[in-house]
Coordinates of C-alpha atoms and ligand atoms in Angstrom, one line a residue:
S1 CA 27.7 42.6 72.2
Q2 CA 25.0 41.5 69.8
R3 CA 22.8 38.5 71.0
I4 CA 22.4 35.7 68.4
I5 CA 21.1 32.2 68.0
I6 CA 22.6 30.0 65.3
D7 CA 20.3 27.5 63.6
T8 CA 22.5 25.1 61.7
D9 CA 23.0 21.6 60.0
P10 CA 26.9 21.2 60.1
G11 CA 28.2 20.9 57.4
V12 CA 31.8 22.1 56.8
D13 CA 30.8 25.7 56.0
D14 CA 28.4 25.7 59.0
A15 CA 31.4 24.8 61.2
I16 CA 33.4 27.8 59.9
A17 CA 30.4 30.0 60.6
L18 CA 30.0 28.7 64.2
W19 CA 33.7 29.0 65.0
L20 CA 33.8 32.5 63.6
A21 CA 30.9 33.5 65.9
L22 CA 32.2 31.7 69.0
A23 CA 35.5 33.5 68.8
S24 CA 34.0 36.9 68.4
P25 CA 33.4 39.0 71.5
E26 CA 31.1 41.2 69.4
L27 CA 28.6 38.3 69.3
D28 CA 26.9 36.6 72.3
V29 CA 25.9 33.1 71.0
L30 CA 22.9 32.3 73.2
G31 CA 22.4 28.8 71.7
V32 CA 23.0 26.6 68.8
T33 CA 19.8 25.0 67.4
V34 CA 20.4 22.0 65.1
V35 CA 18.3 20.7 62.2
A36 CA 18.7 17.8 59.7
G37 CA 20.1 18.9 56.4
N38 CA 23.6 18.2 55.1
V39 CA 23.3 14.9 57.0
A40 CA 20.9 13.3 59.3
L41 CA 19.9 15.0 62.6
K42 CA 21.9 12.6 64.8
D43 CA 25.0 13.5 62.8
T44 CA 24.4 17.3 62.6
V45 CA 23.9 17.3 66.4
R46 CA 27.1 15.4 67.0
N47 CA 29.0 17.6 64.6
A48 CA 27.6 20.8 66.3
C49 CA 28.6 19.4 69.7
K50 CA 32.2 18.8 68.5
I51 CA 32.4 22.3 67.0
V52 CA 31.2 24.0 70.2
A53 CA 33.6 21.8 72.3
L54 CA 36.6 22.6 70.2
S55 CA 35.9 26.4 70.4
G56 CA 36.4 26.2 74.2
K57 CA 33.0 27.9 74.7
T58 CA 31.6 24.7 76.2
A59 CA 28.9 26.6 78.1
T60 CA 27.1 27.4 74.8
P61 CA 24.1 25.2 74.8
V62 CA 23.3 22.9 71.8
F63 CA 19.7 21.8 71.1
A64 CA 18.5 19.1 68.7
G65 CA 15.5 20.2 66.6
A66 CA 13.6 18.9 63.6
P67 CA 14.7 15.5 62.1
G68 CA 13.2 16.3 58.7
P69 CA 11.3 18.8 56.6
L70 CA 7.7 20.0 57.1
V71 CA 6.1 18.5 54.0
R72 CA 8.4 17.3 51.3
E73 CA 10.4 14.0 51.5
Q74 CA 13.8 14.3 53.1
V75 CA 16.9 15.1 51.0
Y76 CA 20.4 15.4 52.3
G77 CA 23.3 17.6 51.2
K78 CA 26.5 17.1 49.4
Y79 CA 28.6 16.6 52.5
A80 CA 27.1 13.2 53.0
H81 CA 30.4 11.5 52.4
I82 CA 32.0 13.2 55.4
G83 CA 28.8 12.5 57.5
A84 CA 29.5 12.8 61.1
F85 CA 32.9 14.7 61.1
N86 CA 35.0 11.6 61.7
D87 CA 37.2 11.7 64.8
E88 CA 40.5 12.1 62.8
L89 CA 39.2 15.2 61.2
V90 CA 37.5 16.7 64.3
P91 CA 38.2 15.1 67.7
D92 CA 35.2 14.2 69.9
T93 CA 35.1 15.7 73.3
G94 CA 31.9 14.1 74.6
L95 CA 29.9 17.3 74.8
Q96 CA 26.2 16.5 74.7
P97 CA 23.1 18.4 73.5
R98 CA 20.6 19.7 76.1
A99 CA 17.4 17.8 76.7
E100 CA 15.2 20.7 75.6
H101 CA 13.9 20.6 72.0
A102 CA 15.4 23.3 69.8
V103 CA 12.0 24.7 68.9
D104 CA 11.1 25.0 72.6
F105 CA 14.3 26.8 73.3
L106 CA 13.7 29.2 70.4
V107 CA 10.1 29.9 71.5
R108 CA 11.1 30.4 75.2
T109 CA 14.1 32.6 74.4
L110 CA 12.5 34.7 71.7
R111 CA 9.4 35.4 73.8
Q112 CA 11.6 36.6 76.7
A113 CA 13.4 38.8 74.2
A114 CA 10.1 40.3 73.0
E115 CA 9.1 40.9 76.6
D116 CA 12.4 42.6 77.4
N117 CA 12.3 44.6 74.2
D118 CA 15.7 43.3 73.3
P119 CA 15.2 41.3 70.1
I120 CA 17.7 38.7 69.0
S121 CA 19.3 38.1 65.6
L122 CA 19.0 34.6 64.1
C123 CA 21.7 33.3 61.9
V124 CA 19.9 30.6 59.9
I125 CA 22.3 28.4 57.9
G126 CA 20.4 25.2 57.3
P127 CA 16.9 24.2 56.1
M128 CA 14.5 26.5 57.9
T129 CA 12.4 23.9 59.6
N130 CA 13.1 24.8 63.2
I131 CA 12.4 28.5 62.6
A132 CA 9.2 27.8 60.7
L133 CA 7.9 25.5 63.5
A134 CA 8.6 28.2 66.1
L135 CA 6.9 30.9 64.0
G136 CA 4.1 28.6 62.9
M137 CA 3.1 27.4 66.4
H138 CA 3.8 30.7 68.2
P139 CA 3.6 33.7 65.8
D140 CA 4.2 36.1 68.7
V141 CA 7.9 35.0 68.7
A142 CA 8.5 37.1 65.6
R143 CA 8.6 40.1 67.9
G144 CA 11.6 38.7 69.6
I145 CA 13.5 38.4 66.4
K146 CA 15.6 41.5 65.3
Q147 CA 16.4 40.0 61.9
I148 CA 17.1 36.7 60.2
V149 CA 20.5 36.5 58.5
T150 CA 20.2 33.5 56.3
M151 CA 22.4 31.6 53.8
S152 CA 19.8 30.5 51.3
C153 CA 18.4 31.0 47.9
A154 CA 19.8 31.2 44.3
F155 CA 18.6 33.9 42.0
T156 CA 20.8 34.2 39.0
A157 CA 23.4 31.5 39.9
L158 CA 22.6 27.9 39.3
G159 CA 21.5 25.8 42.2
H160 CA 24.1 23.2 43.2
R161 CA 22.0 20.5 44.6
V162 CA 19.5 20.7 41.8
P163 CA 19.8 23.2 38.9
W164 CA 16.7 25.3 40.0
A165 CA 17.3 25.6 43.8
E166 CA 19.7 26.2 46.6
F167 CA 20.0 23.4 49.1
N168 CA 18.6 25.0 52.2
V169 CA 15.4 26.1 50.4
Y170 CA 15.2 22.9 48.4
A171 CA 15.4 20.7 51.5
D172 CA 12.4 22.4 53.1
P173 CA 10.6 24.9 50.7
H174 CA 7.5 25.1 52.9
A175 CA 9.6 26.2 55.9
A176 CA 11.3 28.8 53.7
E177 CA 7.9 30.1 52.6
K178 CA 6.8 30.5 56.2
V179 CA 10.0 32.4 57.1
F180 CA 9.9 34.6 54.0
N181 CA 6.3 35.7 54.8
S182 CA 6.7 36.1 58.6
G183 CA 7.3 39.8 58.5
V184 CA 10.7 39.4 60.1
P185 CA 13.4 41.4 58.3
L186 CA 15.6 39.1 56.2
I187 CA 19.2 39.5 55.2
I188 CA 19.8 36.9 52.5
M189 CA 23.2 35.5 51.5
P190 CA 22.4 33.7 48.2
L191 CA 24.6 31.3 46.2
D192 CA 25.0 34.2 43.6
M193 CA 27.1 36.0 46.2
T194 CA 28.6 33.1 48.2
F195 CA 30.2 31.7 45.0
Q196 CA 32.3 34.9 44.7
A197 CA 34.4 34.0 47.8
L198 CA 36.4 30.8 47.2
I199 CA 38.8 29.6 49.8
G200 CA 42.1 28.4 48.4
A201 CA 45.2 26.6 49.6
E202 CA 46.9 29.7 51.1
D203 CA 44.1 30.6 53.4
I204 CA 43.5 27.0 54.4
G205 CA 47.2 26.8 55.2
A206 CA 47.0 29.9 57.4
L207 CA 44.0 28.6 59.3
K208 CA 45.8 25.4 60.0
Q209 CA 48.9 27.2 61.1
D210 CA 47.4 29.9 63.3
G211 CA 43.8 28.8 64.1
G212 CA 44.4 26.4 67.0
L213 CA 42.3 23.2 67.1
P214 CA 39.4 24.8 65.1
G215 CA 41.8 25.9 62.4
E216 CA 43.3 22.5 62.1
S217 CA 39.9 20.9 61.9
V218 CA 38.7 23.4 59.2
A219 CA 41.8 22.6 57.2
A220 CA 41.3 18.9 57.5
L221 CA 37.6 19.2 56.6
L222 CA 38.1 21.5 53.6
N223 CA 40.9 19.2 52.3
A224 CA 38.8 16.1 52.8
F225 CA 36.0 17.8 50.9
D226 CA 36.9 18.3 47.3
R227 CA 37.0 22.1 46.8
S228 CA 38.5 22.5 43.4
D229 CA 35.7 22.5 40.9
L230 CA 37.5 24.2 38.1
S231 CA 34.8 23.5 35.6
R232 CA 32.3 25.5 37.6
F233 CA 34.4 28.4 39.0
G234 CA 37.2 28.6 36.6
R235 CA 39.8 28.7 39.4
E236 CA 40.9 26.7 42.4
G237 CA 39.1 27.1 45.6
G238 CA 35.7 26.3 47.2
P239 CA 32.8 28.3 48.7
V240 CA 32.2 28.6 52.4
H241 CA 28.6 29.7 52.1
D242 CA 27.4 29.8 55.7
A243 CA 30.4 31.8 57.0
T244 CA 29.1 34.9 55.1
T245 CA 26.2 35.2 57.6
V246 CA 28.5 35.7 60.6
A247 CA 30.9 37.8 58.6
W248 CA 28.0 40.1 57.8
L249 CA 27.1 40.5 61.5
L250 CA 30.8 41.3 62.2
Q251 CA 31.6 43.5 59.2
P252 CA 28.6 44.4 57.1
G253 CA 30.7 46.7 54.9
L254 CA 32.2 43.6 53.2
F255 CA 28.9 43.1 51.4
E256 CA 26.6 45.0 49.1
G257 CA 23.0 44.2 48.6
Q258 CA 19.6 45.4 47.3
P259 CA 16.1 45.2 48.9
A260 CA 13.7 42.9 47.2
R261 CA 10.5 40.8 47.7
V262 CA 11.7 37.2 47.8
G263 CA 9.4 34.3 47.3
V264 CA 9.7 30.5 46.8
A265 CA 7.9 27.8 44.8
V266 CA 6.8 25.1 47.2
S267 CA 5.3 22.5 44.8
G268 CA 5.7 21.1 41.4
H269 CA 8.8 20.2 39.5
T270 CA 10.7 23.3 40.5
A271 CA 9.9 23.2 44.2
G272 CA 12.6 25.2 46.0
Y273 CA 13.0 27.7 43.2
T274 CA 13.4 31.2 44.6
Y275 CA 12.9 34.6 43.0
A276 CA 13.9 38.1 44.0
D277 CA 11.7 41.0 42.7
F278 CA 14.4 43.7 42.4
W279 CA 12.2 45.8 40.1
N280 CA 9.1 45.6 42.2
K281 CA 7.1 44.0 39.4
L282 CA 4.8 42.4 42.0
A283 CA 4.1 45.8 43.7
T284 CA 4.7 44.1 47.0
P285 CA 7.0 45.5 49.8
A286 CA 10.5 44.1 50.1
N287 CA 10.9 41.4 52.8
A288 CA 14.6 41.1 52.4
V289 CA 17.9 42.7 51.6
V290 CA 19.6 40.3 49.1
M291 CA 23.4 40.5 49.2
Q292 CA 24.9 40.6 45.7
T293 CA 28.7 41.1 46.1
V294 CA 31.3 40.3 48.7
D295 CA 34.8 41.7 49.1
E296 CA 36.6 38.3 48.8
S297 CA 40.0 39.3 50.2
G298 CA 38.4 41.3 53.1
F299 CA 36.2 38.3 53.9
F300 CA 39.1 35.9 54.1
S301 CA 41.3 38.2 56.1
L302 CA 38.4 38.6 58.6
I303 CA 38.2 34.8 58.9
R304 CA 42.0 34.5 59.4
R305 CA 42.0 37.3 62.0
V306 CA 39.2 35.8 64.0
F307 CA 40.6 32.2 63.8
S308 CA 44.0 33.4 65.0
R309 CA 42.4 34.0 68.4
Y310 CA 42.1 30.2 68.8
G311 CA 45.8 29.9 68.1
D312 CA 46.6 32.6 70.7
S313 CA 44.6 31.0 73.5
Ligands
BDR1 C1 24.0 25.5 51.9 O1 23.7 24.1 51.8 C2 24.6 23.4 52.6 O2 25.2 22.3 51.9 C3 25.6 24.3 53.2 O3 25.9 24.0 54.5 C4 24.9 25.7 53.1 O4 24.2 26.0 54.2 C5 24.6 26.0 50.6 O5 23.6 25.9 49.6
CA2 CA1 24.4 24.7 56.3

């Protein structure tokens, strides 16, 4: 099975990504490293612990990481009103994070992977602060990373937190810049693509019905979080951005993408703005494959299939 570390700021869509990975024998989740983002660090950590506990994979270690961005002032996401997943939506089980800092865990584990010549895939679904700190303080850890699969960036789609940027990049553009220029191969799941897969009432009902405790929690969270933005999408349903990263690891054929050099503005009024140089105008080698389309029905049947394992156990 493929070894991965998930760096996350749960987040409803982060929860779906984590539960997908934790139920997949094809993936060996070595650890969950947590960052501030959608909500404050103490809440993202608590949410991550609840998610891991409900999956039944309670041996999966959770590590608290950076409480805020490298340089810019802190911004939170749009899930603020759900905050810590409240106990009615997602029951608390008392699982605690480890004492080790997330960045120390990343450095230690990635160095070992480099030494063993067995690099690890990182699934990065929050602001990239933890990863930038690890790469910035110890550049040698890049050799332990097989690839970074990240939900971030907006190229032709409008940003949703601010019009010019996607949240994970907006929340820490300097960290994104560090990661983009690290030389590690990137697989980018931008808003342009994630907005093509909208979960509707039928799939939510199926997850609730067949998905065990995680499925019930996903349904409760998605229903608590308003997902019908008809004015934006022209149809009912809401995006589950982060889940696309794990889906790509499980079934890459669901997605189509193009190589490009990707960069980010770190300062000025449009800080967080990202570009993808598909036509090689900058004459700079590609650092990423940018996903552009997703097979929506294939994606949701994968999610239903994987979640049904929680119902069976
Ligand atoms: C990203 O921002 C967060 O709100 C989501 O969890 C996702 O990682 C989407 O732009
Ligand atoms: Ca996220």
